[in-house]
């Protein structure tokens, strides 16, 4: 059985004084002969600390009050865990105090702490912020330890009733699962309710254009901004890059027939052989802009404006109404699949860490089936 933690103030444990000749006061937490220490950021002279408290200084009472208040705050974290039936170890206590967390911490506070300390991209951090705001709308002040299987089921039901798109709902649940995984790692919760709750696979609602429609777009005679938007969409079809990556694309990302860029969303680097893919059409497109793709990508503007301009161009080649700029990425994956390129290669080109993610972009149509069975005799 794990015993309760004992606390006391200790002075100058490191045996090192600062330039003013003062030593640091720390809080010692001891449990079963193991000890950890918390800094109080309070320094006093050697003669001003005795018998576990500050002495011989005018503000001794005030300092002692502040120091023992710090001990009470740490002890309150321990008691929070005990009330929840959690056995408190020194590593757990240290992590909880470091992150200013306890079992009674709000889920949003914990989540913001986790995301703030991470190296996630800005877009991902914004998605987490949206999740936390959404959770507050569902149930204000929900605590980390309030999240059980029934909560997840109810939250999923609420998301469904709120009219969110399926993939948006799934994305929210995945982000929540990641936050709770971190809570489990820190021993704030004993198990993640998502171990029982299965999140469905995302549904691909983005279409793609056929090779014939792609050729139709290439053949359009356009001027000005229409020409820029069409060419940017072609870049997506030839490379599989997202809109955010295309707007960040510059000529220094291209060398010796390869396009190498760290993706804006994931920071995952992709290497794309543009000199050979789609008969090197990407290289020819770069030549159109005097050997500097930045002349195209710098002038695109926001995604919404691009999609508004793109719509009539897609209509002119008979593309479905659901096609958007992002469909160029889907087109890239689908056309490569129809040409018989192995899905593991397509996954690598798209910058996916898991092939299961790539499968969302690949549809089994008659063309795929014909290619797959052509070698069967």
XYZ file of C-alpha atoms in Angstrom:
377
model
C 0.000 0.000 0.000
C 1.357 3.408 -0.994
C 1.706 5.739 1.986
C 0.707 9.376 2.148
C 3.366 11.862 1.132
C 5.090 13.957 3.815
C 6.167 17.533 3.131
C 8.680 19.925 4.657
C 10.826 22.925 3.759
C 14.562 22.383 3.206
C 17.309 24.945 2.726
C 20.232 25.112 0.294
C 20.108 21.407 -0.529
C 22.574 21.916 -3.409
C 25.073 23.631 -1.091
C 25.386 26.562 -3.464
C 24.674 30.221 -2.688
C 23.792 32.885 -5.247
C 25.775 36.095 -5.809
C 24.024 37.731 -2.848
C 25.071 34.864 -0.588
C 21.526 33.454 -0.391
C 20.375 29.840 -0.609
C 17.232 28.404 -2.192
C 14.324 27.118 -0.094
C 12.669 24.005 -1.550
C 9.701 21.830 -0.655
C 10.679 18.230 -0.006
C 8.071 15.544 -0.695
C 8.963 12.166 0.829
C 7.227 8.835 0.348
C 8.591 5.447 1.392
C 12.152 6.800 1.624
C 11.991 8.346 -1.856
C 12.104 12.112 -2.245
C 11.389 14.782 -4.845
C 11.792 18.541 -4.565
C 9.826 21.586 -5.691
C 11.398 25.013 -5.965
C 9.745 27.864 -4.068
C 11.861 30.442 -5.934
C 12.578 31.939 -2.513
C 16.146 32.747 -1.402
C 17.330 33.774 2.083
C 20.666 34.138 3.859
C 22.035 31.101 5.762
C 21.173 32.658 9.133
C 17.581 33.291 8.080
C 16.413 29.670 7.913
C 16.198 27.299 10.886
C 13.948 24.499 12.166
C 12.120 24.245 8.834
C 11.078 27.886 8.486
C 12.316 31.427 7.823
C 13.675 33.324 10.856
C 15.609 36.464 11.759
C 14.156 38.722 9.084
C 11.454 41.403 9.197
C 9.249 39.666 6.639
C 9.668 36.168 8.127
C 5.950 35.805 8.891
C 4.926 36.764 5.365
C 7.487 34.463 3.779
C 6.496 31.536 5.983
C 2.827 32.078 5.163
C 3.610 32.032 1.442
C 5.886 28.987 1.726
C 3.437 26.894 3.730
C 0.650 27.942 1.360
C 2.717 26.401 -1.439
C 2.922 23.166 0.539
C -0.850 23.199 1.055
C -1.420 23.699 -2.685
C 0.748 20.678 -3.500
C -0.938 18.640 -0.787
C -4.344 19.618 -2.200
C -3.322 18.062 -5.519
C -2.456 14.848 -3.680
C -5.768 14.885 -1.792
C -7.681 15.404 -5.042
C -6.236 12.154 -6.335
C -6.931 10.311 -3.085
C -10.584 11.418 -3.191
C -10.789 9.965 -6.703
C -9.386 6.667 -5.487
C -6.057 7.144 -7.270
C -2.866 6.004 -5.551
C -0.528 8.982 -5.639
C 3.114 8.333 -6.453
C 5.868 10.937 -6.413
C 6.267 10.954 -10.235
C 2.522 11.470 -10.629
C 2.544 14.310 -8.103
C 5.529 15.978 -9.753
C 3.928 15.864 -13.201
C 0.582 17.122 -11.906
C 2.174 20.048 -10.073
C 4.436 20.863 -13.033
C 1.431 21.059 -15.319
C -0.716 22.787 -12.667
C -3.122 19.875 -12.938
C -5.042 17.539 -10.695
C -7.978 15.181 -11.219
C -10.248 18.172 -10.649
C -8.606 20.109 -13.495
C -10.888 21.150 -16.319
C -10.461 19.166 -19.497
C -10.017 22.366 -21.514
C -7.245 23.600 -19.183
C -5.478 20.265 -19.402
C -5.857 20.122 -23.173
C -4.508 23.633 -23.662
C -1.546 22.777 -21.440
C -0.779 19.654 -23.485
C -1.146 21.364 -26.857
C 0.841 24.395 -25.731
C 3.787 22.197 -24.750
C 3.685 20.174 -27.970
C 5.355 20.749 -31.329
C 2.100 20.425 -33.250
C 1.585 22.688 -36.259
C -0.442 25.886 -35.985
C -3.336 24.433 -37.985
C -3.545 21.429 -35.651
C -3.399 23.691 -32.589
C -6.272 25.713 -34.026
C -8.266 22.494 -34.475
C -7.674 21.655 -30.803
C -8.832 25.133 -29.793
C -12.036 24.552 -31.755
C -12.479 21.218 -29.960
C -12.125 22.804 -26.512
C -14.641 25.532 -27.380
C -16.983 22.838 -28.671
C -16.643 20.790 -25.474
C -17.449 23.866 -23.387
C -20.643 24.314 -25.393
C -21.571 20.697 -24.766
C -20.767 20.731 -21.047
C -19.162 23.714 -19.355
C -16.407 22.989 -16.847
C -16.095 19.263 -17.579
C -13.130 17.744 -15.725
C -10.565 15.308 -17.073
C -11.854 12.564 -14.806
C -15.460 13.188 -15.889
C -14.710 11.711 -19.303
C -15.874 8.115 -19.263
C -17.346 5.824 -21.910
C -20.859 7.188 -21.430
C -19.613 10.770 -21.795
C -17.969 9.916 -25.127
C -21.130 8.186 -26.373
C -23.268 11.172 -25.365
C -20.821 13.678 -26.855
C -20.781 11.742 -30.134
C -24.594 11.727 -30.164
C -24.611 15.493 -29.538
C -22.148 16.071 -32.377
C -24.350 14.045 -34.722
C -27.429 16.067 -33.764
C -25.621 19.393 -34.232
C -25.471 18.936 -37.997
C -21.690 18.696 -38.319
C -20.244 16.999 -41.366
C -19.299 13.375 -40.694
C -15.569 13.945 -41.122
C -15.644 16.998 -38.841
C -17.342 14.952 -36.131
C -14.803 12.149 -36.523
C -11.946 14.659 -36.373
C -13.275 16.092 -33.075
C -13.445 12.625 -31.547
C -9.911 11.799 -32.671
C -8.560 14.982 -31.110
C -10.374 14.238 -27.849
C -8.927 10.719 -27.874
C -5.412 12.155 -28.252
C -5.918 14.479 -25.261
C -7.148 11.595 -23.116
C -4.202 9.449 -24.212
C -1.943 12.133 -22.777
C -3.981 12.198 -19.555
C -3.510 8.447 -19.252
C 0.249 8.751 -19.824
C 0.387 11.217 -16.938
C -1.683 8.882 -14.719
C -4.432 11.482 -14.386
C -6.873 8.824 -15.596
C -6.405 5.070 -15.339
C -7.854 4.221 -18.757
C -8.954 5.971 -21.932
C -12.686 5.493 -22.670
C -11.811 5.391 -26.365
C -10.352 1.943 -25.704
C -14.005 0.843 -25.720
C -15.450 3.441 -28.086
C -14.583 2.808 -31.719
C -14.300 5.844 -33.986
C -15.497 5.160 -37.503
C -13.269 5.701 -40.520
C -13.510 9.054 -42.241
C -15.657 9.100 -45.332
C -14.187 10.582 -48.478
C -16.712 13.020 -49.873
C -14.268 14.724 -52.189
C -14.527 13.684 -55.799
C -11.870 13.637 -58.458
C -11.699 14.551 -62.096
C -11.041 11.991 -64.795
C -7.971 11.977 -67.014
C -10.161 13.229 -69.862
C -11.387 16.146 -67.744
C -7.808 16.868 -66.679
C -6.796 17.103 -70.332
C -9.773 19.407 -70.883
C -8.565 21.760 -68.144
C -5.057 21.745 -69.582
C -6.428 22.747 -72.987
C -8.463 25.744 -71.765
C -7.210 29.082 -73.078
C -7.374 31.439 -70.136
C -6.017 34.799 -69.023
C -5.309 36.603 -65.791
C -6.498 35.168 -62.487
C -8.487 32.377 -64.165
C -5.241 31.153 -65.710
C -3.453 31.256 -62.331
C -6.202 29.293 -60.580
C -6.385 26.657 -63.321
C -2.606 26.205 -63.213
C -2.606 25.962 -59.408
C -5.247 23.236 -59.606
C -3.064 21.423 -62.144
C -0.141 21.663 -59.709
C -2.320 19.831 -57.180
C -3.213 17.166 -59.742
C 0.433 16.686 -60.758
C 1.898 16.644 -57.225
C -0.856 15.772 -54.727
C -0.008 18.826 -52.615
C -2.669 20.492 -50.482
C -3.664 24.099 -51.115
C -1.619 25.265 -48.099
C 1.468 23.512 -49.482
C 0.970 24.940 -52.962
C 0.762 28.505 -51.635
C 4.017 27.859 -49.736
C 5.718 26.270 -52.755
C 8.767 28.121 -54.102
C 11.359 27.332 -56.733
C 13.961 26.401 -54.107
C 11.768 23.384 -53.270
C 12.536 21.997 -56.728
C 15.885 20.526 -57.721
C 17.028 17.956 -60.275
C 13.476 17.050 -61.253
C 12.322 16.470 -57.660
C 9.967 18.521 -55.523
C 10.892 18.344 -51.832
C 8.780 20.205 -49.278
C 7.700 19.936 -45.634
C 3.914 19.833 -45.598
C 2.246 22.719 -43.774
C -0.326 20.548 -42.011
C 1.903 17.740 -40.721
C 5.475 19.080 -41.129
C 6.133 15.713 -42.810
C 8.557 16.038 -45.723
C 7.577 14.637 -49.119
C 9.751 13.972 -52.165
C 7.921 13.962 -55.492
C 9.603 13.012 -58.819
C 7.890 15.685 -60.905
C 10.183 15.141 -63.896
C 8.614 11.719 -64.476
C 5.132 11.937 -62.932
C 2.392 12.752 -65.458
C 4.970 12.899 -68.254
C 6.803 15.761 -66.577
C 3.915 18.203 -67.003
C 4.786 19.940 -63.738
C 8.214 20.828 -65.131
C 6.599 22.264 -68.267
C 4.237 24.305 -66.110
C 7.213 25.774 -64.244
C 8.721 26.807 -67.591
C 5.512 28.738 -68.306
C 6.368 30.912 -65.289
C 9.931 31.549 -66.455
C 11.382 28.798 -64.290
C 9.973 30.208 -61.037
C 6.864 28.493 -59.644
C 6.644 31.240 -57.016
C 5.349 33.564 -59.751
C 2.223 31.405 -59.646
C 1.923 30.346 -56.009
C 2.497 33.791 -54.464
C -0.501 35.305 -56.263
C -3.274 32.828 -55.446
C -4.953 34.476 -52.473
C -7.342 32.706 -50.050
C -8.764 29.252 -50.693
C -12.358 30.505 -50.830
C -11.533 32.977 -53.604
C -9.665 30.302 -55.537
C -12.573 27.852 -55.274
C -15.044 30.505 -56.428
C -12.935 31.151 -59.524
C -12.288 27.450 -60.091
C -15.956 26.412 -60.140
C -16.901 27.656 -63.661
C -13.643 26.261 -65.056
C -14.511 22.822 -63.700
C -18.055 23.141 -65.025
C -16.659 23.793 -68.492
C -15.014 20.348 -68.571
C -17.997 18.521 -67.070
C -16.652 18.002 -63.538
C -19.092 17.112 -60.757
C -20.495 19.895 -58.596
C -18.784 18.537 -55.461
C -15.288 19.032 -56.912
C -13.205 21.640 -55.045
C -9.553 22.642 -55.102
C -8.736 19.884 -52.606
C -10.067 17.412 -55.161
C -6.832 17.933 -57.081
C -5.081 15.953 -54.322
C -7.725 13.250 -54.586
C -7.316 13.276 -58.369
C -3.564 12.753 -58.020
C -4.059 9.683 -55.803
C -6.898 8.226 -57.856
C -5.236 8.607 -61.259
C -2.022 7.031 -59.970
C -4.085 4.156 -58.610
C -5.777 3.718 -61.978
C -2.342 3.539 -63.573
C -1.465 0.654 -61.254
C 0.897 2.518 -58.916
C 1.196 0.592 -55.648
C -0.751 2.152 -52.784
C 2.368 2.234 -50.580
C 4.055 4.475 -53.167
C 0.995 6.726 -53.412
C 0.919 6.935 -49.618
C 4.564 8.037 -49.560
C 3.979 10.685 -52.227
C 0.971 12.077 -50.348
C 2.952 12.268 -47.111
C 0.691 9.884 -45.211
C 2.155 8.073 -42.226
C -0.385 5.256 -42.542
C -1.590 3.484 -45.670
C -5.071 3.352 -44.116
C -5.213 7.135 -44.558
C -4.397 6.791 -48.251
C -7.211 4.292 -48.702
C -9.655 7.129 -48.036
C -8.458 8.760 -51.262
C -8.550 5.590 -53.333
C -11.804 4.363 -54.761
C -12.300 0.947 -56.315
C -13.977 1.720 -59.622
C -14.137 -0.338 -62.820
C -10.792 1.000 -64.011
C -9.044 -0.162 -60.841
C -10.699 -3.557 -61.075
C -9.713 -4.027 -64.722
C -6.077 -3.177 -63.939
C -6.028 -5.469 -60.914
C -7.352 -8.509 -62.779
C -5.583 -7.913 -66.100
C -2.638 -10.075 -65.079
C -4.839 -12.974 -63.980
C -4.764 -15.680 -66.651
